[in-house]
Amino acid sequence: MDDDVVLECGKIPHEVLAPLLAGLPAEHVLIPPSIGVDACAICPPGHVSVKADPITMAKANAGKFVVAVNANDTACMGCRPKWFTSTILLPAGTTRGQLRAIWADIVADLRCFGISSAGGHTEVTPAVCWPVVAGHMIGELICPSFLDVRASRAGDAVLLWERAGIEGTAVLAGERRSDLQGHFTATELDTMEAFVRAPGICIWPFVRELLPHAGVRAIHDPTEGGVATALHEIADASGCGVRVAAAISVDPLTTRLATALGFSPLGLLASGAALVVCDAAAVSSILAQFTGRPLQVIATLTADPARIALDGQPLPRYDIDEIVRASSALVQPAAPTTC
């Protein structure tokens, strides 16, 4: 193999790109991605949603992250993620093998979630210091109408699927592995880094099972700023206040990571979790549908505009994600062991 060959700046050589394009899933694309073809063609059957999001903070697993974050926001609209395009910008010095690894992650998740590739662009450029992968997702409506967080109202319940900080935990465990070895075993670090796969950072399988449910008003994807900021965003969009009514679930490994790096899990990248806003009367049936799985009621929307945490204090808001602080923080000394 030629995986160690460094790619030159500019377009990807045809002999490298052609087999990558040939492996893309394109079942629902009329004119699929191909060398020499300027654009792809699709024929949506009805209403669609449109979403774009780049991956700029993760140096590893960028291919998985870019599919997940764009699929998540599409699912939150009540849509099936259907067509995906990507722009992959690689720094000088990138090898063919590194490109193939990013590409393989994208293709694997597109196939896993039944999404077709509708093209994109890849190049090596001195404009970036590490791989930047930007995605664009088009979704097909599967509900009677689009879900809209602005339709949330006072008295609605807010449910949390999965735990806070899944995405950020995986990123930090990978990026700061050597710094954390005094706090975690190799197995624990492997487990945290593997959060991208288990429990996973894509909520589409959960949303697909949840919808359509008559009591669901909105779904919100907590990404930058974590679950706490996502609750603020729901309040901002709906004009309601929010009162946290239960402890927000955090994995014990994430809690220990937060102690080591001095951050709040509630303000950490949280792809893989989902906030579901529903009519209070629908809560019991939704919880029954997911019995034994990580779904909990965490808050209520209120007519009072205040945003109140479980301890009665104002709910914190993280306009700068905690991963920024955690990425440069000094690791706190590990607690001494005792006999």
PDB file of C-alpha atoms in Angstrom, residues 21-322:
ATOM      1  CA  LEU A  21     -15.499   7.899  -4.813  1.00  0.00           C
ATOM      2  CA  ALA A  22     -16.366   4.447  -6.122  1.00  0.00           C
ATOM      3  CA  GLY A  23     -16.932   3.246  -2.556  1.00  0.00           C
ATOM      4  CA  LEU A  24     -19.439   5.936  -1.605  1.00  0.00           C
ATOM      5  CA  PRO A  25     -23.079   4.928  -1.002  1.00  0.00           C
ATOM      6  CA  ALA A  26     -25.175   6.751  -3.612  1.00  0.00           C
ATOM      7  CA  GLU A  27     -28.403   4.738  -3.868  1.00  0.00           C
ATOM      8  CA  HIS A  28     -30.647   7.819  -3.891  1.00  0.00           C
ATOM      9  CA  VAL A  29     -28.503  10.031  -6.146  1.00  0.00           C
ATOM     10  CA  LEU A  30     -29.398  10.459  -9.820  1.00  0.00           C
ATOM     11  CA  ILE A  31     -25.936  11.672 -10.831  1.00  0.00           C
ATOM     12  CA  PRO A  32     -23.466  10.346  -8.265  1.00  0.00           C
ATOM     13  CA  PRO A  33     -20.058  11.784  -7.318  1.00  0.00           C
ATOM     14  CA  SER A  34     -17.431  11.020  -9.927  1.00  0.00           C
ATOM     15  CA  ILE A  35     -14.210  12.498 -11.269  1.00  0.00           C
ATOM     16  CA  GLY A  36     -15.008  15.039 -13.959  1.00  0.00           C
ATOM     17  CA  VAL A  37     -18.585  15.556 -12.761  1.00  0.00           C
ATOM     18  CA  ASP A  38     -19.084  19.111 -11.481  1.00  0.00           C
ATOM     19  CA  ALA A  39     -22.035  18.400  -9.199  1.00  0.00           C
ATOM     20  CA  CYS A  40     -24.446  15.636  -8.201  1.00  0.00           C
ATOM     21  CA  ALA A  41     -28.179  15.483  -8.796  1.00  0.00           C
ATOM     22  CA  ILE A  42     -30.914  14.342  -6.420  1.00  0.00           C
ATOM     23  CA  CYS A  43     -34.698  14.281  -6.633  1.00  0.00           C
ATOM     24  CA  PRO A  44     -36.289  14.831  -3.201  1.00  0.00           C
ATOM     25  CA  PRO A  45     -39.860  13.485  -3.069  1.00  0.00           C
ATOM     26  CA  GLY A  46     -41.249  16.105  -0.675  1.00  0.00           C
ATOM     27  CA  HIS A  47     -40.286  18.579   2.032  1.00  0.00           C
ATOM     28  CA  VAL A  48     -36.619  18.603   3.050  1.00  0.00           C
ATOM     29  CA  SER A  49     -34.433  20.152   5.743  1.00  0.00           C
ATOM     30  CA  VAL A  50     -30.959  21.562   5.083  1.00  0.00           C
ATOM     31  CA  LYS A  51     -28.056  21.557   7.534  1.00  0.00           C
ATOM     32  CA  ALA A  52     -24.328  22.373   7.485  1.00  0.00           C
ATOM     33  CA  ASP A  53     -21.740  21.963  10.247  1.00  0.00           C
ATOM     34  CA  PRO A  54     -17.926  21.683  10.313  1.00  0.00           C
ATOM     35  CA  ILE A  55     -15.714  19.648  12.622  1.00  0.00           C
ATOM     36  CA  THR A  56     -12.908  21.926  13.795  1.00  0.00           C
ATOM     37  CA  MET A  57     -12.040  20.739  17.333  1.00  0.00           C
ATOM     38  CA  ALA A  58     -11.498  16.990  16.888  1.00  0.00           C
ATOM     39  CA  LYS A  59      -8.206  15.840  15.410  1.00  0.00           C
ATOM     40  CA  ALA A  60      -9.273  12.185  15.588  1.00  0.00           C
ATOM     41  CA  ASN A  61     -12.520  10.583  14.365  1.00  0.00           C
ATOM     42  CA  ALA A  62     -13.414  13.698  12.356  1.00  0.00           C
ATOM     43  CA  GLY A  63     -15.182  11.522   9.778  1.00  0.00           C
ATOM     44  CA  LYS A  64     -17.494  10.024  12.376  1.00  0.00           C
ATOM     45  CA  PHE A  65     -18.153  13.366  14.032  1.00  0.00           C
ATOM     46  CA  VAL A  66     -19.070  15.162  10.800  1.00  0.00           C
ATOM     47  CA  VAL A  67     -21.711  12.618   9.812  1.00  0.00           C
ATOM     48  CA  ALA A  68     -23.146  12.472  13.330  1.00  0.00           C
ATOM     49  CA  VAL A  69     -23.497  16.193  14.035  1.00  0.00           C
ATOM     50  CA  ASN A  70     -25.178  16.871  10.704  1.00  0.00           C
ATOM     51  CA  ALA A  71     -27.441  13.823  11.012  1.00  0.00           C
ATOM     52  CA  ASN A  72     -28.382  14.839  14.557  1.00  0.00           C
ATOM     53  CA  ASP A  73     -29.578  18.321  13.665  1.00  0.00           C
ATOM     54  CA  THR A  74     -31.456  16.913  10.685  1.00  0.00           C
ATOM     55  CA  ALA A  75     -33.195  14.343  12.892  1.00  0.00           C
ATOM     56  CA  CYS A  76     -34.157  17.114  15.325  1.00  0.00           C
ATOM     57  CA  MET A  77     -36.271  18.643  12.546  1.00  0.00           C
ATOM     58  CA  GLY A  78     -38.306  15.439  12.271  1.00  0.00           C
ATOM     59  CA  CYS A  79     -36.400  14.394   9.159  1.00  0.00           C
ATOM     60  CA  ARG A  80     -34.534  11.317   7.999  1.00  0.00           C
ATOM     61  CA  PRO A  81     -30.899  12.162   7.109  1.00  0.00           C
ATOM     62  CA  LYS A  82     -30.832  11.301   3.413  1.00  0.00           C
ATOM     63  CA  TRP A  83     -28.123  13.084   1.383  1.00  0.00           C
ATOM     64  CA  PHE A  84     -24.691  14.170   2.594  1.00  0.00           C
ATOM     65  CA  THR A  85     -21.851  16.210   1.115  1.00  0.00           C
ATOM     66  CA  SER A  86     -18.486  16.981   2.698  1.00  0.00           C
ATOM     67  CA  THR A  87     -15.603  19.376   2.243  1.00  0.00           C
ATOM     68  CA  ILE A  88     -12.359  17.902   3.576  1.00  0.00           C
ATOM     69  CA  LEU A  89      -9.472  20.337   4.060  1.00  0.00           C
ATOM     70  CA  LEU A  90      -6.190  18.606   4.908  1.00  0.00           C
ATOM     71  CA  PRO A  91      -2.991  20.261   6.177  1.00  0.00           C
ATOM     72  CA  ALA A  92       0.317  20.030   4.327  1.00  0.00           C
ATOM     73  CA  GLY A  93       2.073  16.801   5.201  1.00  0.00           C
ATOM     74  CA  THR A  94      -1.084  14.675   5.261  1.00  0.00           C
ATOM     75  CA  THR A  95      -0.530  11.156   3.953  1.00  0.00           C
ATOM     76  CA  ARG A  96      -2.760   9.119   1.684  1.00  0.00           C
ATOM     77  CA  GLY A  97      -3.423   6.764   4.592  1.00  0.00           C
ATOM     78  CA  GLN A  98      -4.673   9.602   6.799  1.00  0.00           C
ATOM     79  CA  LEU A  99      -7.100  10.705   4.098  1.00  0.00           C
ATOM     80  CA  ARG A 100      -8.310   7.131   3.649  1.00  0.00           C
ATOM     81  CA  ALA A 101      -8.930   6.810   7.409  1.00  0.00           C
ATOM     82  CA  ILE A 102     -11.159   9.924   7.466  1.00  0.00           C
ATOM     83  CA  TRP A 103     -12.943   8.751   4.330  1.00  0.00           C
ATOM     84  CA  ALA A 104     -13.495   5.257   5.742  1.00  0.00           C
ATOM     85  CA  ASP A 105     -15.151   6.684   8.865  1.00  0.00           C
ATOM     86  CA  ILE A 106     -17.478   8.833   6.741  1.00  0.00           C
ATOM     87  CA  VAL A 107     -18.443   5.947   4.463  1.00  0.00           C
ATOM     88  CA  ALA A 108     -18.982   3.542   7.368  1.00  0.00           C
ATOM     89  CA  ASP A 109     -21.416   5.871   9.102  1.00  0.00           C
ATOM     90  CA  LEU A 110     -23.226   6.836   5.907  1.00  0.00           C
ATOM     91  CA  ARG A 111     -23.847   3.127   5.280  1.00  0.00           C
ATOM     92  CA  CYS A 112     -24.781   2.501   8.928  1.00  0.00           C
ATOM     93  CA  PHE A 113     -27.474   5.192   8.890  1.00  0.00           C
ATOM     94  CA  GLY A 114     -28.688   4.675   5.311  1.00  0.00           C
ATOM     95  CA  ILE A 115     -27.424   8.030   4.007  1.00  0.00           C
ATOM     96  CA  SER A 116     -26.326   8.629   0.411  1.00  0.00           C
ATOM     97  CA  SER A 117     -23.318  10.700  -0.611  1.00  0.00           C
ATOM     98  CA  ALA A 118     -24.127  13.587  -2.937  1.00  0.00           C
ATOM     99  CA  GLY A 119     -20.567  14.693  -3.560  1.00  0.00           C
ATOM    100  CA  GLY A 120     -18.165  17.143  -1.962  1.00  0.00           C
ATOM    101  CA  HIS A 121     -14.615  18.411  -2.234  1.00  0.00           C
ATOM    102  CA  THR A 122     -11.232  17.327  -0.848  1.00  0.00           C
ATOM    103  CA  GLU A 123      -7.896  19.117  -0.999  1.00  0.00           C
ATOM    104  CA  VAL A 124      -4.600  19.662   0.813  1.00  0.00           C
ATOM    105  CA  THR A 125      -4.071  23.276   1.831  1.00  0.00           C
ATOM    106  CA  PRO A 126      -1.669  25.260   4.043  1.00  0.00           C
ATOM    107  CA  ALA A 127      -4.715  27.185   5.311  1.00  0.00           C
ATOM    108  CA  VAL A 128      -5.398  24.557   8.038  1.00  0.00           C
ATOM    109  CA  CYS A 129      -3.214  23.110  10.795  1.00  0.00           C
ATOM    110  CA  TRP A 130      -5.132  19.836  11.168  1.00  0.00           C
ATOM    111  CA  PRO A 131      -7.957  18.207   9.180  1.00  0.00           C
ATOM    112  CA  VAL A 132     -11.122  20.304   8.995  1.00  0.00           C
ATOM    113  CA  VAL A 133     -14.144  18.385   7.730  1.00  0.00           C
ATOM    114  CA  ALA A 134     -17.320  20.328   6.926  1.00  0.00           C
ATOM    115  CA  GLY A 135     -20.550  18.485   6.249  1.00  0.00           C
ATOM    116  CA  HIS A 136     -23.868  19.351   4.634  1.00  0.00           C
ATOM    117  CA  MET A 137     -26.941  17.168   5.169  1.00  0.00           C
ATOM    118  CA  ILE A 138     -30.314  17.198   3.421  1.00  0.00           C
ATOM    119  CA  GLY A 139     -33.116  15.451   5.276  1.00  0.00           C
ATOM    120  CA  GLU A 140     -36.455  14.018   4.194  1.00  0.00           C
ATOM    121  CA  LEU A 141     -39.473  14.870   6.372  1.00  0.00           C
ATOM    122  CA  ILE A 142     -40.927  11.807   8.151  1.00  0.00           C
ATOM    123  CA  CYS A 143     -43.415  13.619  10.416  1.00  0.00           C
ATOM    124  CA  PRO A 144     -46.691  15.316   9.486  1.00  0.00           C
ATOM    125  CA  SER A 145     -44.827  18.627   9.887  1.00  0.00           C
ATOM    126  CA  PHE A 146     -41.356  19.833  10.837  1.00  0.00           C
ATOM    127  CA  LEU A 147     -40.475  19.821  14.510  1.00  0.00           C
ATOM    128  CA  ASP A 148     -39.807  23.382  15.675  1.00  0.00           C
ATOM    129  CA  VAL A 149     -38.336  24.233  19.064  1.00  0.00           C
ATOM    130  CA  ARG A 150     -40.156  27.583  18.876  1.00  0.00           C
ATOM    131  CA  ALA A 151     -43.410  25.627  19.359  1.00  0.00           C
ATOM    132  CA  SER A 152     -42.384  24.634  22.887  1.00  0.00           C
ATOM    133  CA  ARG A 153     -44.603  26.146  25.580  1.00  0.00           C
ATOM    134  CA  ALA A 154     -44.819  26.660  29.324  1.00  0.00           C
ATOM    135  CA  GLY A 155     -45.730  23.432  31.114  1.00  0.00           C
ATOM    136  CA  ASP A 156     -43.902  21.207  28.634  1.00  0.00           C
ATOM    137  CA  ALA A 157     -41.492  18.610  29.978  1.00  0.00           C
ATOM    138  CA  VAL A 158     -37.879  18.300  28.824  1.00  0.00           C
ATOM    139  CA  LEU A 159     -36.447  14.776  28.607  1.00  0.00           C
ATOM    140  CA  LEU A 160     -32.776  13.880  28.237  1.00  0.00           C
ATOM    141  CA  TRP A 161     -31.693  10.934  26.098  1.00  0.00           C
ATOM    142  CA  GLU A 162     -28.311   9.508  27.142  1.00  0.00           C
ATOM    143  CA  ARG A 163     -25.787  11.428  29.276  1.00  0.00           C
ATOM    144  CA  ALA A 164     -24.115  14.820  29.296  1.00  0.00           C
ATOM    145  CA  GLY A 165     -20.678  15.281  27.749  1.00  0.00           C
ATOM    146  CA  ILE A 166     -20.411  12.095  25.659  1.00  0.00           C
ATOM    147  CA  GLU A 167     -18.751  13.762  22.670  1.00  0.00           C
ATOM    148  CA  GLY A 168     -16.380  15.945  24.680  1.00  0.00           C
ATOM    149  CA  THR A 169     -15.298  13.008  26.824  1.00  0.00           C
ATOM    150  CA  ALA A 170     -14.297  11.051  23.742  1.00  0.00           C
ATOM    151  CA  VAL A 171     -12.388  13.988  22.269  1.00  0.00           C
ATOM    152  CA  LEU A 172     -10.490  14.772  25.482  1.00  0.00           C
ATOM    153  CA  ALA A 173      -9.636  11.135  26.177  1.00  0.00           C
ATOM    154  CA  GLY A 174      -8.020  10.951  22.750  1.00  0.00           C
ATOM    155  CA  GLU A 175      -6.373  14.369  22.614  1.00  0.00           C
ATOM    156  CA  ARG A 176      -5.017  14.351  26.191  1.00  0.00           C
ATOM    157  CA  ARG A 177      -4.370  10.672  26.677  1.00  0.00           C
ATOM    158  CA  SER A 178      -0.746  11.019  27.819  1.00  0.00           C
ATOM    159  CA  ASP A 179      -1.667  13.729  30.349  1.00  0.00           C
ATOM    160  CA  LEU A 180      -4.424  11.580  31.849  1.00  0.00           C
ATOM    161  CA  GLN A 181      -2.535   8.338  32.358  1.00  0.00           C
ATOM    162  CA  GLY A 182      -1.990   9.105  36.046  1.00  0.00           C
ATOM    163  CA  HIS A 183      -5.747   9.340  36.583  1.00  0.00           C
ATOM    164  CA  PHE A 184      -7.112   6.541  34.397  1.00  0.00           C
ATOM    165  CA  THR A 185      -6.136   3.058  33.363  1.00  0.00           C
ATOM    166  CA  ALA A 186      -5.481   2.339  29.700  1.00  0.00           C
ATOM    167  CA  THR A 187      -8.780   0.448  29.580  1.00  0.00           C
ATOM    168  CA  GLU A 188     -10.687   3.424  30.998  1.00  0.00           C
ATOM    169  CA  LEU A 189      -9.103   5.787  28.466  1.00  0.00           C
ATOM    170  CA  ASP A 190      -9.968   3.362  25.671  1.00  0.00           C
ATOM    171  CA  THR A 191     -13.568   3.216  26.938  1.00  0.00           C
ATOM    172  CA  MET A 192     -13.914   7.001  26.979  1.00  0.00           C
ATOM    173  CA  GLU A 193     -12.368   7.423  23.553  1.00  0.00           C
ATOM    174  CA  ALA A 194     -14.770   4.751  22.275  1.00  0.00           C
ATOM    175  CA  PHE A 195     -17.807   6.785  23.436  1.00  0.00           C
ATOM    176  CA  VAL A 196     -18.010   7.864  19.777  1.00  0.00           C
ATOM    177  CA  ARG A 197     -19.164   4.294  19.068  1.00  0.00           C
ATOM    178  CA  ALA A 198     -20.712   3.159  22.356  1.00  0.00           C
ATOM    179  CA  PRO A 199     -23.041   4.714  23.351  1.00  0.00           C
ATOM    180  CA  GLY A 200     -22.374   6.609  20.118  1.00  0.00           C
ATOM    181  CA  ILE A 201     -22.696  10.250  19.086  1.00  0.00           C
ATOM    182  CA  CYS A 202     -25.502   9.950  16.508  1.00  0.00           C
ATOM    183  CA  ILE A 203     -29.070  10.310  17.820  1.00  0.00           C
ATOM    184  CA  TRP A 204     -30.815   9.336  14.570  1.00  0.00           C
ATOM    185  CA  PRO A 205     -31.502   5.723  15.734  1.00  0.00           C
ATOM    186  CA  PHE A 206     -33.211   7.115  18.867  1.00  0.00           C
ATOM    187  CA  VAL A 207     -35.196   9.732  16.937  1.00  0.00           C
ATOM    188  CA  ARG A 208     -36.248   7.166  14.331  1.00  0.00           C
ATOM    189  CA  GLU A 209     -37.766   5.066  17.116  1.00  0.00           C
ATOM    190  CA  LEU A 210     -39.338   8.037  18.880  1.00  0.00           C
ATOM    191  CA  LEU A 211     -41.074   9.561  15.864  1.00  0.00           C
ATOM    192  CA  PRO A 212     -43.728  10.154  15.009  1.00  0.00           C
ATOM    193  CA  HIS A 213     -45.131  10.623  18.517  1.00  0.00           C
ATOM    194  CA  ALA A 214     -48.055  13.002  18.855  1.00  0.00           C
ATOM    195  CA  GLY A 215     -46.813  14.470  22.134  1.00  0.00           C
ATOM    196  CA  VAL A 216     -43.363  15.516  20.900  1.00  0.00           C
ATOM    197  CA  ARG A 217     -43.083  19.224  20.162  1.00  0.00           C
ATOM    198  CA  ALA A 218     -39.346  19.535  19.569  1.00  0.00           C
ATOM    199  CA  ILE A 219     -35.984  17.809  19.776  1.00  0.00           C
ATOM    200  CA  HIS A 220     -32.774  19.723  20.412  1.00  0.00           C
ATOM    201  CA  ASP A 221     -29.220  18.488  19.910  1.00  0.00           C
ATOM    202  CA  PRO A 222     -26.862  19.680  22.685  1.00  0.00           C
ATOM    203  CA  THR A 223     -23.502  20.280  21.037  1.00  0.00           C
ATOM    204  CA  GLU A 224     -21.202  23.203  21.888  1.00  0.00           C
ATOM    205  CA  GLY A 225     -21.916  24.477  25.385  1.00  0.00           C
ATOM    206  CA  GLY A 226     -23.314  21.130  26.466  1.00  0.00           C
ATOM    207  CA  VAL A 227     -26.661  20.221  27.976  1.00  0.00           C
ATOM    208  CA  ALA A 228     -26.862  23.342  30.167  1.00  0.00           C
ATOM    209  CA  THR A 229     -26.488  25.700  27.224  1.00  0.00           C
ATOM    210  CA  ALA A 230     -28.924  23.621  25.155  1.00  0.00           C
ATOM    211  CA  LEU A 231     -31.576  24.179  27.831  1.00  0.00           C
ATOM    212  CA  HIS A 232     -30.948  27.916  27.545  1.00  0.00           C
ATOM    213  CA  GLU A 233     -31.285  27.673  23.771  1.00  0.00           C
ATOM    214  CA  ILE A 234     -34.680  25.979  24.093  1.00  0.00           C
ATOM    215  CA  ALA A 235     -35.762  28.771  26.437  1.00  0.00           C
ATOM    216  CA  ASP A 236     -34.400  31.408  24.044  1.00  0.00           C
ATOM    217  CA  ALA A 237     -36.287  29.970  21.078  1.00  0.00           C
ATOM    218  CA  SER A 238     -39.572  29.364  22.884  1.00  0.00           C
ATOM    219  CA  GLY A 239     -39.695  32.486  25.027  1.00  0.00           C
ATOM    220  CA  CYS A 240     -40.113  30.316  28.119  1.00  0.00           C
ATOM    221  CA  GLY A 241     -38.130  29.891  31.300  1.00  0.00           C
ATOM    222  CA  VAL A 242     -36.748  26.546  32.409  1.00  0.00           C
ATOM    223  CA  ARG A 243     -36.483  24.859  35.790  1.00  0.00           C
ATOM    224  CA  VAL A 244     -34.238  21.823  36.149  1.00  0.00           C
ATOM    225  CA  ALA A 245     -36.137  19.204  38.139  1.00  0.00           C
ATOM    226  CA  ALA A 246     -33.706  16.269  38.333  1.00  0.00           C
ATOM    227  CA  ALA A 247     -29.995  15.559  38.409  1.00  0.00           C
ATOM    228  CA  ILE A 248     -28.657  15.427  34.859  1.00  0.00           C
ATOM    229  CA  SER A 249     -27.089  12.066  34.075  1.00  0.00           C
ATOM    230  CA  VAL A 250     -23.284  12.081  33.671  1.00  0.00           C
ATOM    231  CA  ASP A 251     -21.111   9.012  33.154  1.00  0.00           C
ATOM    232  CA  PRO A 252     -18.799   8.371  36.162  1.00  0.00           C
ATOM    233  CA  LEU A 253     -15.783   8.459  33.834  1.00  0.00           C
ATOM    234  CA  THR A 254     -16.839  11.895  32.568  1.00  0.00           C
ATOM    235  CA  THR A 255     -17.190  13.093  36.160  1.00  0.00           C
ATOM    236  CA  ARG A 256     -13.660  11.935  36.959  1.00  0.00           C
ATOM    237  CA  LEU A 257     -12.362  13.524  33.761  1.00  0.00           C
ATOM    238  CA  ALA A 258     -13.984  16.815  34.752  1.00  0.00           C
ATOM    239  CA  THR A 259     -12.240  16.658  38.127  1.00  0.00           C
ATOM    240  CA  ALA A 260      -8.871  15.978  36.516  1.00  0.00           C
ATOM    241  CA  LEU A 261      -9.185  18.810  33.986  1.00  0.00           C
ATOM    242  CA  GLY A 262     -11.280  21.252  36.011  1.00  0.00           C
ATOM    243  CA  PHE A 263     -14.395  21.669  33.870  1.00  0.00           C
ATOM    244  CA  SER A 264     -18.153  21.212  34.165  1.00  0.00           C
ATOM    245  CA  PRO A 265     -19.641  18.205  32.332  1.00  0.00           C
ATOM    246  CA  LEU A 266     -22.841  20.201  31.773  1.00  0.00           C
ATOM    247  CA  GLY A 267     -20.945  22.632  29.537  1.00  0.00           C
ATOM    248  CA  LEU A 268     -19.093  19.994  27.519  1.00  0.00           C
ATOM    249  CA  LEU A 269     -19.734  18.944  23.892  1.00  0.00           C
ATOM    250  CA  ALA A 270     -22.705  16.610  24.115  1.00  0.00           C
ATOM    251  CA  SER A 271     -23.465  15.069  20.719  1.00  0.00           C
ATOM    252  CA  GLY A 272     -25.025  11.682  21.399  1.00  0.00           C
ATOM    253  CA  ALA A 273     -27.472  13.180  23.864  1.00  0.00           C
ATOM    254  CA  ALA A 274     -30.826  14.676  22.882  1.00  0.00           C
ATOM    255  CA  LEU A 275     -33.294  16.978  24.600  1.00  0.00           C
ATOM    256  CA  VAL A 276     -36.921  16.109  23.854  1.00  0.00           C
ATOM    257  CA  VAL A 277     -39.597  18.719  24.554  1.00  0.00           C
ATOM    258  CA  CYS A 278     -43.040  17.180  24.909  1.00  0.00           C
ATOM    259  CA  ASP A 279     -46.507  17.800  26.248  1.00  0.00           C
ATOM    260  CA  ALA A 280     -46.557  16.844  29.938  1.00  0.00           C
ATOM    261  CA  ALA A 281     -49.389  14.409  29.210  1.00  0.00           C
ATOM    262  CA  ALA A 282     -47.127  12.442  26.848  1.00  0.00           C
ATOM    263  CA  VAL A 283     -44.280  11.870  29.292  1.00  0.00           C
ATOM    264  CA  SER A 284     -45.490   8.557  30.715  1.00  0.00           C
ATOM    265  CA  SER A 285     -46.071   6.965  27.305  1.00  0.00           C
ATOM    266  CA  ILE A 286     -42.682   8.123  25.992  1.00  0.00           C
ATOM    267  CA  LEU A 287     -40.863   6.823  29.060  1.00  0.00           C
ATOM    268  CA  ALA A 288     -42.747   3.521  28.777  1.00  0.00           C
ATOM    269  CA  GLN A 289     -41.617   3.197  25.158  1.00  0.00           C
ATOM    270  CA  PHE A 290     -37.973   3.409  26.312  1.00  0.00           C
ATOM    271  CA  THR A 291     -38.203   1.478  29.568  1.00  0.00           C
ATOM    272  CA  GLY A 292     -34.795   0.361  30.787  1.00  0.00           C
ATOM    273  CA  ARG A 293     -32.953   2.768  28.514  1.00  0.00           C
ATOM    274  CA  PRO A 294     -31.227   6.101  29.304  1.00  0.00           C
ATOM    275  CA  LEU A 295     -34.161   8.510  29.029  1.00  0.00           C
ATOM    276  CA  GLN A 296     -35.111  10.775  31.944  1.00  0.00           C
ATOM    277  CA  VAL A 297     -37.203  13.870  32.670  1.00  0.00           C
ATOM    278  CA  ILE A 298     -34.809  16.652  33.671  1.00  0.00           C
ATOM    279  CA  ALA A 299     -36.709  19.945  33.406  1.00  0.00           C
ATOM    280  CA  THR A 300     -39.960  21.822  32.909  1.00  0.00           C
ATOM    281  CA  LEU A 301     -40.540  24.898  30.775  1.00  0.00           C
ATOM    282  CA  THR A 302     -42.124  27.767  32.682  1.00  0.00           C
ATOM    283  CA  ALA A 303     -44.007  30.980  31.999  1.00  0.00           C
ATOM    284  CA  ASP A 304     -41.540  32.732  34.317  1.00  0.00           C
ATOM    285  CA  PRO A 305     -38.530  33.592  32.121  1.00  0.00           C
ATOM    286  CA  ALA A 306     -35.958  32.596  34.768  1.00  0.00           C
ATOM    287  CA  ARG A 307     -33.636  29.641  34.089  1.00  0.00           C
ATOM    288  CA  ILE A 308     -33.131  27.772  37.362  1.00  0.00           C
ATOM    289  CA  ALA A 309     -30.746  24.900  38.100  1.00  0.00           C
ATOM    290  CA  LEU A 310     -31.549  21.985  40.417  1.00  0.00           C
ATOM    291  CA  ASP A 311     -29.903  23.733  43.389  1.00  0.00           C
ATOM    292  CA  GLY A 312     -32.108  26.802  42.953  1.00  0.00           C
ATOM    293  CA  GLN A 313     -29.274  28.892  41.508  1.00  0.00           C
ATOM    294  CA  PRO A 314     -29.296  30.389  37.990  1.00  0.00           C
ATOM    295  CA  LEU A 315     -28.638  27.742  35.353  1.00  0.00           C
ATOM    296  CA  PRO A 316     -25.062  28.255  34.046  1.00  0.00           C
ATOM    297  CA  ARG A 317     -24.559  29.006  30.388  1.00  0.00           C
ATOM    298  CA  TYR A 318     -21.401  28.085  28.490  1.00  0.00           C
ATOM    299  CA  ASP A 319     -21.127  30.244  25.388  1.00  0.00           C
ATOM    300  CA  ILE A 320     -17.563  28.948  25.082  1.00  0.00           C
ATOM    301  CA  ASP A 321     -17.602  25.166  25.339  1.00  0.00           C
ATOM    302  CA  GLU A 322     -15.807  23.702  28.335  1.00  0.00           C
TER     303      GLU A 322
END
